[in-house]
XYZ file of C-alpha atoms in Angstrom:
512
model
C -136.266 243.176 5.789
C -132.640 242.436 5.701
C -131.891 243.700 9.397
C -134.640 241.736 10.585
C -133.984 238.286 9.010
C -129.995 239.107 10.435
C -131.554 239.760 13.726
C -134.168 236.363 13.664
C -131.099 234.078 12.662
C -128.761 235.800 15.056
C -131.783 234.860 17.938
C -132.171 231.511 16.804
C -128.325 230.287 16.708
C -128.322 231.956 20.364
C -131.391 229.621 21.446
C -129.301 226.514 19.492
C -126.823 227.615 21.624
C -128.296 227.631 24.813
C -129.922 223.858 23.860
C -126.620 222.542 22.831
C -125.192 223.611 25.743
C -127.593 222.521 28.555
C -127.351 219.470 27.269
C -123.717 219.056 27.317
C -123.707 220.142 31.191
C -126.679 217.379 31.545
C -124.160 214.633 30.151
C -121.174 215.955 32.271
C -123.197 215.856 35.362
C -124.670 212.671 34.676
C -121.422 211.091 34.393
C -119.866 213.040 37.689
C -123.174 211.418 39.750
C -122.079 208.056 38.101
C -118.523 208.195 39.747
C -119.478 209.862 42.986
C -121.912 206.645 43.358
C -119.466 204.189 42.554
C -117.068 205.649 45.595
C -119.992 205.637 48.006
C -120.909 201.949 47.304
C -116.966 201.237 47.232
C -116.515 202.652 50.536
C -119.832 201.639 52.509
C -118.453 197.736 51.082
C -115.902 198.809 53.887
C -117.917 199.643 55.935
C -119.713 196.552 56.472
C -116.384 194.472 56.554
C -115.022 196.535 59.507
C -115.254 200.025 61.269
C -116.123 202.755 59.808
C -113.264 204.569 59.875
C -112.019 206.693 56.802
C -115.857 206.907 55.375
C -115.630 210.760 55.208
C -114.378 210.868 52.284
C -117.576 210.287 50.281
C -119.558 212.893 52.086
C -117.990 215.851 50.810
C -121.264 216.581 48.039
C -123.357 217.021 50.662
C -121.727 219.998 52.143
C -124.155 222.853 51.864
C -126.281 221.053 49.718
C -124.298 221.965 46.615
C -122.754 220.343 43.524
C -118.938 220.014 43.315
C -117.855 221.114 39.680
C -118.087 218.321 37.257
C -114.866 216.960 35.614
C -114.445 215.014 32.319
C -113.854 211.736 32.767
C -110.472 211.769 31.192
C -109.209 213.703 33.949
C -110.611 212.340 37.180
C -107.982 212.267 40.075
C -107.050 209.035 40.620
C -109.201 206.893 43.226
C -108.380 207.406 46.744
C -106.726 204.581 48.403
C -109.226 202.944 50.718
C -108.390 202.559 54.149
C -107.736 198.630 55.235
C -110.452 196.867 57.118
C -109.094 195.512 60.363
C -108.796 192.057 60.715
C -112.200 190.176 60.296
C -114.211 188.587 62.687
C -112.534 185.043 63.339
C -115.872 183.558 64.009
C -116.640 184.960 60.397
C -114.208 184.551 57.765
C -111.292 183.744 59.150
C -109.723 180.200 60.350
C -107.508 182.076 62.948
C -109.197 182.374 66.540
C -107.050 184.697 68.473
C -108.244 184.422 72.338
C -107.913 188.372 72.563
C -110.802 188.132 70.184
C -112.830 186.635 72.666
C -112.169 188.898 75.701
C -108.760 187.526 77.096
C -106.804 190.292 78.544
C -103.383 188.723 78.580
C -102.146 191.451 81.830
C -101.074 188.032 84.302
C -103.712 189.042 86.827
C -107.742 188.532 84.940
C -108.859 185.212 84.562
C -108.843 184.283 81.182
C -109.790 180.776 80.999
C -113.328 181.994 79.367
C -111.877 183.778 76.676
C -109.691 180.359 75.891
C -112.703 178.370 76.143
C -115.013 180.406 74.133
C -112.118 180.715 71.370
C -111.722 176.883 71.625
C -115.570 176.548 71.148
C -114.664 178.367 67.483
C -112.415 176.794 66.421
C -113.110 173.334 67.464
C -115.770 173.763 64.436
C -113.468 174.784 61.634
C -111.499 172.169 60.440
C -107.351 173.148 60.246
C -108.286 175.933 62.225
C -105.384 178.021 64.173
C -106.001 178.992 68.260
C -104.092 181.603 68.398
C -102.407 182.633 71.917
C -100.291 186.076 70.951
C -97.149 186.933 71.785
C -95.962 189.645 74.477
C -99.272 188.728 76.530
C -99.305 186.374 79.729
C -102.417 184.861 80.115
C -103.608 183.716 83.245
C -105.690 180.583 83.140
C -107.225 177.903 85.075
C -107.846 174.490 84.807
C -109.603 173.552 81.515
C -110.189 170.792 79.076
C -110.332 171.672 74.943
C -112.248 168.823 73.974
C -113.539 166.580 71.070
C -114.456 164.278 70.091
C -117.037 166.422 67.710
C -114.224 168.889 66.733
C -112.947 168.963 63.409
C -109.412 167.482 62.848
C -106.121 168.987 62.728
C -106.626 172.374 64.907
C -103.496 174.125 65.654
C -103.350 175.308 69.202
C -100.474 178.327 68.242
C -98.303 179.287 71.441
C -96.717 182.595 71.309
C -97.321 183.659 74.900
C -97.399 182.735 78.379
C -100.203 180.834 79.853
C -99.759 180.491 83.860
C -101.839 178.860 86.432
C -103.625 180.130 89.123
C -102.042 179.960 92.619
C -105.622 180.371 94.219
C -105.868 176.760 96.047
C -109.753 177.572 95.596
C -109.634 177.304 91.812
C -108.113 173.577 92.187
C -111.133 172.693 95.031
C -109.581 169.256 96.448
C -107.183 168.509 93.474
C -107.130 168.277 90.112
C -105.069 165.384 87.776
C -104.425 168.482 85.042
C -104.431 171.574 84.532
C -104.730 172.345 80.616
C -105.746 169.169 78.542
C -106.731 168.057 75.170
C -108.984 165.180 74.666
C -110.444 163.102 71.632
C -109.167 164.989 69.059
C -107.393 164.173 65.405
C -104.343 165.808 64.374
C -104.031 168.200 67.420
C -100.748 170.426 67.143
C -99.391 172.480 69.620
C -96.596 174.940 68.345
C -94.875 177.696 68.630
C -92.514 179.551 71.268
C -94.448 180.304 74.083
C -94.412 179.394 77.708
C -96.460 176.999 79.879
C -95.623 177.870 83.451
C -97.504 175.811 86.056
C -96.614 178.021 88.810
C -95.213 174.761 90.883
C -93.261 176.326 93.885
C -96.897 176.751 95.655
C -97.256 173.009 95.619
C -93.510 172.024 95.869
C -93.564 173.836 99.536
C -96.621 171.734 100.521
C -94.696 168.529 99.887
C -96.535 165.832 102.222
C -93.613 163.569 103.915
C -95.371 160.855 102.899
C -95.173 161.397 99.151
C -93.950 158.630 96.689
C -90.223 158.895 96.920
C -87.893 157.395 94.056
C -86.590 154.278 95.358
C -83.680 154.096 93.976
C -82.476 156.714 96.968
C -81.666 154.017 99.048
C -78.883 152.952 97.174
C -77.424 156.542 97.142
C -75.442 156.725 100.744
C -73.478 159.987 101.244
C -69.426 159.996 102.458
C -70.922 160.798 105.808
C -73.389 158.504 105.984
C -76.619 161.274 106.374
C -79.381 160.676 103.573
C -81.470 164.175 103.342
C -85.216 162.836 103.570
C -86.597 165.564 102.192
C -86.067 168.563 100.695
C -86.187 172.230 102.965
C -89.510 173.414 103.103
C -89.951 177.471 102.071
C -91.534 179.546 104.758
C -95.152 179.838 103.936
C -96.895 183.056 104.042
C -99.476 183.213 107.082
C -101.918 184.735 105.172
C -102.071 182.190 102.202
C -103.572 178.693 102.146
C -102.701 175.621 101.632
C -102.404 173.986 97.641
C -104.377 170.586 97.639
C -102.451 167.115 98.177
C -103.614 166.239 94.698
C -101.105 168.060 92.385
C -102.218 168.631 88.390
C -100.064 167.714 85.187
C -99.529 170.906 83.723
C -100.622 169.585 80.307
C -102.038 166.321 79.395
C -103.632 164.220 76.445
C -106.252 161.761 76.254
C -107.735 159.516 73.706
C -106.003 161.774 70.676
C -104.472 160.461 67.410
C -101.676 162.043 65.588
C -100.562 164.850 67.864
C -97.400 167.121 67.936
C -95.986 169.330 69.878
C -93.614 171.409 69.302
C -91.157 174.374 69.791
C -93.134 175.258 73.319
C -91.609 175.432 76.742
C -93.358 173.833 79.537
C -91.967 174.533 82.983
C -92.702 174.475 86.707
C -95.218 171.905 86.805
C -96.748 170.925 89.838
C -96.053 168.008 89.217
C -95.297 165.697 85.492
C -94.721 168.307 83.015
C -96.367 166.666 79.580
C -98.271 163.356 80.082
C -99.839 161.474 77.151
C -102.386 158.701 77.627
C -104.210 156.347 75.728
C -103.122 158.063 72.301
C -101.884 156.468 68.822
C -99.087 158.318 66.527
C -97.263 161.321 68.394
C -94.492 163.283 67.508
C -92.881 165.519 70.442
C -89.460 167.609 69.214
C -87.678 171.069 69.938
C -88.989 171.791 73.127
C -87.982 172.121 76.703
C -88.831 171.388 79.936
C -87.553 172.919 83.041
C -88.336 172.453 86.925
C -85.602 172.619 89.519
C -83.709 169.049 90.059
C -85.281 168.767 94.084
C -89.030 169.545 92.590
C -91.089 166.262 94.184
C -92.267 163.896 91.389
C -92.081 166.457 88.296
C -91.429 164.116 85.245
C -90.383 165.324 81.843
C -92.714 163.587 79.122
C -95.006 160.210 80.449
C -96.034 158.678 78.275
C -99.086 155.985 79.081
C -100.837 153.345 77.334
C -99.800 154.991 74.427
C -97.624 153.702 71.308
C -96.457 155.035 67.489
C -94.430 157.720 69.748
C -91.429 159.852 68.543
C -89.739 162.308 70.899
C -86.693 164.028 69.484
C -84.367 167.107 69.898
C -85.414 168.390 73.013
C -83.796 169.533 76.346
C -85.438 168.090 79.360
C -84.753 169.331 83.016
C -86.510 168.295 86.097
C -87.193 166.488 89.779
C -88.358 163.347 88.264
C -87.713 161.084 85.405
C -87.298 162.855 82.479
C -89.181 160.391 80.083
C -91.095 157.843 81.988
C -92.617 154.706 79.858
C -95.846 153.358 81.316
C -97.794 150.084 80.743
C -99.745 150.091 77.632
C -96.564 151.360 75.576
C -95.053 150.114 72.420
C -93.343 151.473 69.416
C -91.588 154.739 71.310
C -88.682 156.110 69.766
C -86.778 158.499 71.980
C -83.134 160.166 70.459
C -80.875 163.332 70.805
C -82.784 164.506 73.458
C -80.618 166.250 76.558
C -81.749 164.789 80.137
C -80.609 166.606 83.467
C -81.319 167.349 86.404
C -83.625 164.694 86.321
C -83.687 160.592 87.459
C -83.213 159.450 83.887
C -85.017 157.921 81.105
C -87.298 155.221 82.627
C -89.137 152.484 81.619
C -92.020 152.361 84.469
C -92.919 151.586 87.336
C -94.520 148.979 86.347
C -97.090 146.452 88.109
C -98.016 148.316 91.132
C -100.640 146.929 93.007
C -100.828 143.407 91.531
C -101.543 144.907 87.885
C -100.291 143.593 84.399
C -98.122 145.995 82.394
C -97.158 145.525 79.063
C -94.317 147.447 77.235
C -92.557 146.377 73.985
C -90.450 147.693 70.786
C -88.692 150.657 73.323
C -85.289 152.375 71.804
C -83.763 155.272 73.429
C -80.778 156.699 71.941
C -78.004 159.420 71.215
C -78.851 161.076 74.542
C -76.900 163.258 76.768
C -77.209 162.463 80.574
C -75.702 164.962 83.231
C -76.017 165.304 86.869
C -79.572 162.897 86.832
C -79.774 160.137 89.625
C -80.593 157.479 87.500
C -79.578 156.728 83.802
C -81.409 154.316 81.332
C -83.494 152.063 84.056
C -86.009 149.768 84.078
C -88.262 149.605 87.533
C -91.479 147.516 88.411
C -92.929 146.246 91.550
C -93.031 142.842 93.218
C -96.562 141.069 92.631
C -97.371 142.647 89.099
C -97.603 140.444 85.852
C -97.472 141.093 82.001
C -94.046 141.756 80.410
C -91.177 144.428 79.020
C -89.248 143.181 75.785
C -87.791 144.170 73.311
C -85.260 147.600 74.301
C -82.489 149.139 73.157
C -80.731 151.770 74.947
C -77.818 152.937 72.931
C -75.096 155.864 72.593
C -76.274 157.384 75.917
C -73.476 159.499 77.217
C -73.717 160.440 80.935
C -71.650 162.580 82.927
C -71.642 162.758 86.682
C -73.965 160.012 86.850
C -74.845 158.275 89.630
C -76.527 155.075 88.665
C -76.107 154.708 84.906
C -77.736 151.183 84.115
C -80.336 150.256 86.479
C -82.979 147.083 86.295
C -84.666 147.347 89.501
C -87.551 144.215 89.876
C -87.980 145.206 93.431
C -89.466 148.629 93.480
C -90.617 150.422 96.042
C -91.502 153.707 96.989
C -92.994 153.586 100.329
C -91.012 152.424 103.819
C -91.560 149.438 103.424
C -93.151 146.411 100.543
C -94.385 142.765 101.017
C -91.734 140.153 98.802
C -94.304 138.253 96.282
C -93.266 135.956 93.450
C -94.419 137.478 90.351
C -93.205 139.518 88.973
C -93.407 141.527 85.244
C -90.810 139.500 82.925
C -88.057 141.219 81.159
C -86.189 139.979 77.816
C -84.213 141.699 75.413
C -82.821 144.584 77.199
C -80.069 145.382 74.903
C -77.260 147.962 76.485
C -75.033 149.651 73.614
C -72.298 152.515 73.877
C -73.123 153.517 77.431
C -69.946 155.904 78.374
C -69.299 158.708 80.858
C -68.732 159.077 84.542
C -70.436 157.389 87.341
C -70.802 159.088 90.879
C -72.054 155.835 93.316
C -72.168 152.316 90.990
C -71.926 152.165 87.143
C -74.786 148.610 86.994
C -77.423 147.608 89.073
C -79.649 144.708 88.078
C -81.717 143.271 90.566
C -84.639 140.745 88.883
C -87.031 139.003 90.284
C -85.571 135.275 92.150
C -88.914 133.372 90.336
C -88.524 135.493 87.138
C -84.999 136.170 86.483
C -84.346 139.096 83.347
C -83.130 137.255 80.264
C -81.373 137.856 77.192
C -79.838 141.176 78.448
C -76.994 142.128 76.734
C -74.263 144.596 77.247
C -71.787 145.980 73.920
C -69.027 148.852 74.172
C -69.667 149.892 78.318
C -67.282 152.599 79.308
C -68.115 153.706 82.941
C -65.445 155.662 84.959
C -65.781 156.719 88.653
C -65.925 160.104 89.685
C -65.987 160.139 93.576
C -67.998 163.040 94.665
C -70.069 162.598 98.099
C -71.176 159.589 97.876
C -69.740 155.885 98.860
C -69.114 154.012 95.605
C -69.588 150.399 94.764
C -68.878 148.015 92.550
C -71.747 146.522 89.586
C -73.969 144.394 90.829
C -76.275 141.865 89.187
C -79.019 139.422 90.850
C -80.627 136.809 88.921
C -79.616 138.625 85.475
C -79.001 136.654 82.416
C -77.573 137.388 78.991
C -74.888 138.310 77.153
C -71.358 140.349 76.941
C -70.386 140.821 73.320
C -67.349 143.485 74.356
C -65.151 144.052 77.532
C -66.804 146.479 80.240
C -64.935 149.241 81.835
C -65.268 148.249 84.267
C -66.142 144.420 84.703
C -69.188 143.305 84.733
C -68.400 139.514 85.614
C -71.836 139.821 87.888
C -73.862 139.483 84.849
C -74.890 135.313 84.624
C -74.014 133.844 80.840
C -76.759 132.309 79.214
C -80.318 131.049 80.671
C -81.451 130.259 83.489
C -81.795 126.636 84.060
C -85.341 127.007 85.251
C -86.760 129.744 84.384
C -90.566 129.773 84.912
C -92.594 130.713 81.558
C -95.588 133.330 82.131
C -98.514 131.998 82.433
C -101.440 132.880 79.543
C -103.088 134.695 82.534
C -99.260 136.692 82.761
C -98.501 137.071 79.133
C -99.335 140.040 77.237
């Protein structure tokens, strides 16, 4: 009896035991499921946001169908460290559109203007959004238009690269005004250090003899009396065709308010370099231009029917003017900006063909001229209408100059104009601190005989001669009133004191 009850409560702890147990495992393996399922779900979150890539690492229970060895929760190995998604889908979740994104190849040779278009298309929706144009890439792209005015506002068009145009004269059919512009849009910005290379020796060695020429040539007569029409032509390859007659601005805007651009470098247009038109409140600084000095017609910056504009801190090197200021302009700031080769800072030409130009509240100063053609000038045609007024062009230091202060009412840039009496009226051209060397003649104002320039005045002129190759002349003035308030180096008796004793008001029709 006493064996027997030892031997029925030794069998029944031993079952306890075996209860107490399985359930113990039960819990343990319950909790290891629990943490193996929180992985998986952590993981295959990762998987949905990018590749799959690093998602092995939850499949090791189903090796061979068996269960790894629970362990207590207290000492679980730390998590793994996920692998990083790649960079999300910009059309998705991101506000940066990088054109690689959208099948740009960036190798100089495959037309990418697609991928720019289609990565435009993105981010045109987004507002604040970033265009992004990597560095290290150079992307070959033809002409193209990003355009509003249904895109949000303040896009940033980010230049890291080098965007180049095609040199295929079938991509530009007859001719093209542009080559990469921006239209409608509100707060564009285009930034960075990248390169904008319009590829402009094909169309410089096509130059048509009877392109505009800067008249102001005329008055530029070499020591041995030979004037160099035109500029030598490069040997053409047989094989290749000619570019059209029509050459493109490398990059333009149109109809845009509050744009900036900045830090880029813009070079080798065909023809102007960066033209801005019919736009309200923009900010150009830090960046450069370059085109050889005998490139046909390649202006720096034009600037059209535009007005609220501020162009600063930038170096500016090219065939034509280096900031040209159109009708339809007012309120343009330009300072400590560095001009040459070039023809100058100019205000027009204006009234070609009969038309009214109007151009007020213009200063220009603390700019470094050297080696241009032309200085500060102001040029319009014979027969126009409207008026210039209100300018100051001051601290302009030139150097190897070799027309520093030109007013030319008498512009022409063909063989030959018709004389007409109107004429665009000019008051208030103010001259300050204009000093350096002259190569050919320090003044040249030449206004209209039936609407002489008034009110021009002329402080602190220090002009020296530096003979070169060209005849030099003294300063010359016709029909040019005002004002000295210092001595000139050198004289400037030509200028006329005063008014003129009849001079003819605009007519409403004229005035602007």
């Amino acid at each position: 009896m006493g064996a027997f009850s030892f031997r029925s409560i030794s069998f029944m702890l031993f079952i306890a035991f075996l209860v107490f147990s399985s359930s113990f495992d039960t819990c343990i393996a319950r909790r290891g499921r629990h943490w193996r399922q929180n992985r998986g779900t952590s993981a295959s979150l990762y998987k949905k946001k990018g590749k799959s890539h690093g998602s092995n690492s939850n499949h090791n229970h189903h090796n061979g169908g068996s269960k790894p060895k629970p362990q207590p929760p207290s000492h679980q190995a730390p998590l793994p460290t996920a692998p990083k998604p790649p960079l999300p889908s910009p059309i998705e979740d991101s506000t940066t559109f990088n054109v690689l994104d959208f099948g740009a190849k960036g190798d100089g040779k495959s037309d990418d203007t697609k991928a720019f278009q289609a990565a435009w298309a993105a981010a045109c929706k987004v507002e604040a959004s970033t265009m992004l144009v990597p560095a290290e890439y150079v992307f070959l792209v033809g002409p193209v238009s990003f355009s509003g005015p249904y895109c949000e506002a303040n896009i940033v068009f980010q230049l890291y690269g080098t965007i180049i145009a095609p040199t295929n004269s079938n991509v530009w059919g007859k001719g093209l005004l542009w080559w990469i512009e921006f239209t409608k849009l509100k707060g564009i910005t285009i930034q960075g250090t990248g390169t904008i290379d319009g590829s402009g020796s094909v169309w410089w060695q096509d130059y048509p003899f009877d392109d505009p020429v800067d008249d102001e040539t005329k008055l530029i007569i070499p020591l041995n009396n030979t004037v160099e029409e035109h500029p030598p032509i490069p040997i053409r390859n047989e094989f290749s065709k000619k570019m059209p007659s029509i050459k493109p601005t490398a990059l333009r805007f149109y109809g845009s308010i509050d744009t900036t651009v900045t830090g880029i470098t813009i070079q080798n247009s065909p023809q102007c370099h960066l033209k801005f038109d019919n736009c309200m409140g923009v900010v150009v600084h830090d960046i450069n231009i370059s085109s050889p000095g005998d490139s046909p017609n390649t202006d720096g910056i034009h600037l059209q029917n535009s007005k609220d504009v501020l162009l600063h801190s930038s170096n500016l090197a090219c065939g034509d003017d280096c900031v040209s200021i159109q009708t339809g302009c007012t309120n343009v700031y330009v300072h400590n900006v560095n001009c040459g080769p070039g023809h100058g800072i100019s205000i027009g030409s204006l009234g070609k063909d009969n038309t009214r130009a109007c151009v007020s509240n213009i200063t220009v100063r603390d700019v470094i001229m050297h080696n241009t053609m032309t200085g500060v000038r102001i040029k319009t045609w014979q027969g126009g209408s409207g008026s210039v007024q209100g300018v100051l062009f001051s601290n302009i230091q030139v150097s190897e100059v070799q027309l520093p202060i030109v007013i030319d009412q008498f512009y022409c840039d063909k063989s030959t104009c018709k004389n007409q009496t109107s004429a665009v009226a000019l008051s208030g051209i103010n001259y300050e601190k204009i000093r350096g060397t002259y190569t050919v003649k320090p003044v040249h104002f030449a206004c209209s005989d039936a609407l002489p320039c008034i009110d021009v005045s002329l402080t602190t002129i220090e002009l020296k001669p530096q003979q070169e190759h060209y005849h030099m002349y003294d300063p010359f003035c016709w029909q040019t009133f005002g004002e000295l308030n210092t001595p000139t180096t050198p004289p400037i008796n030509c200028l006329q004191i005063g008014k003129p004793s009849s001079n003819r008001p605009q007519s409403d029709h004229d005035a602007c």
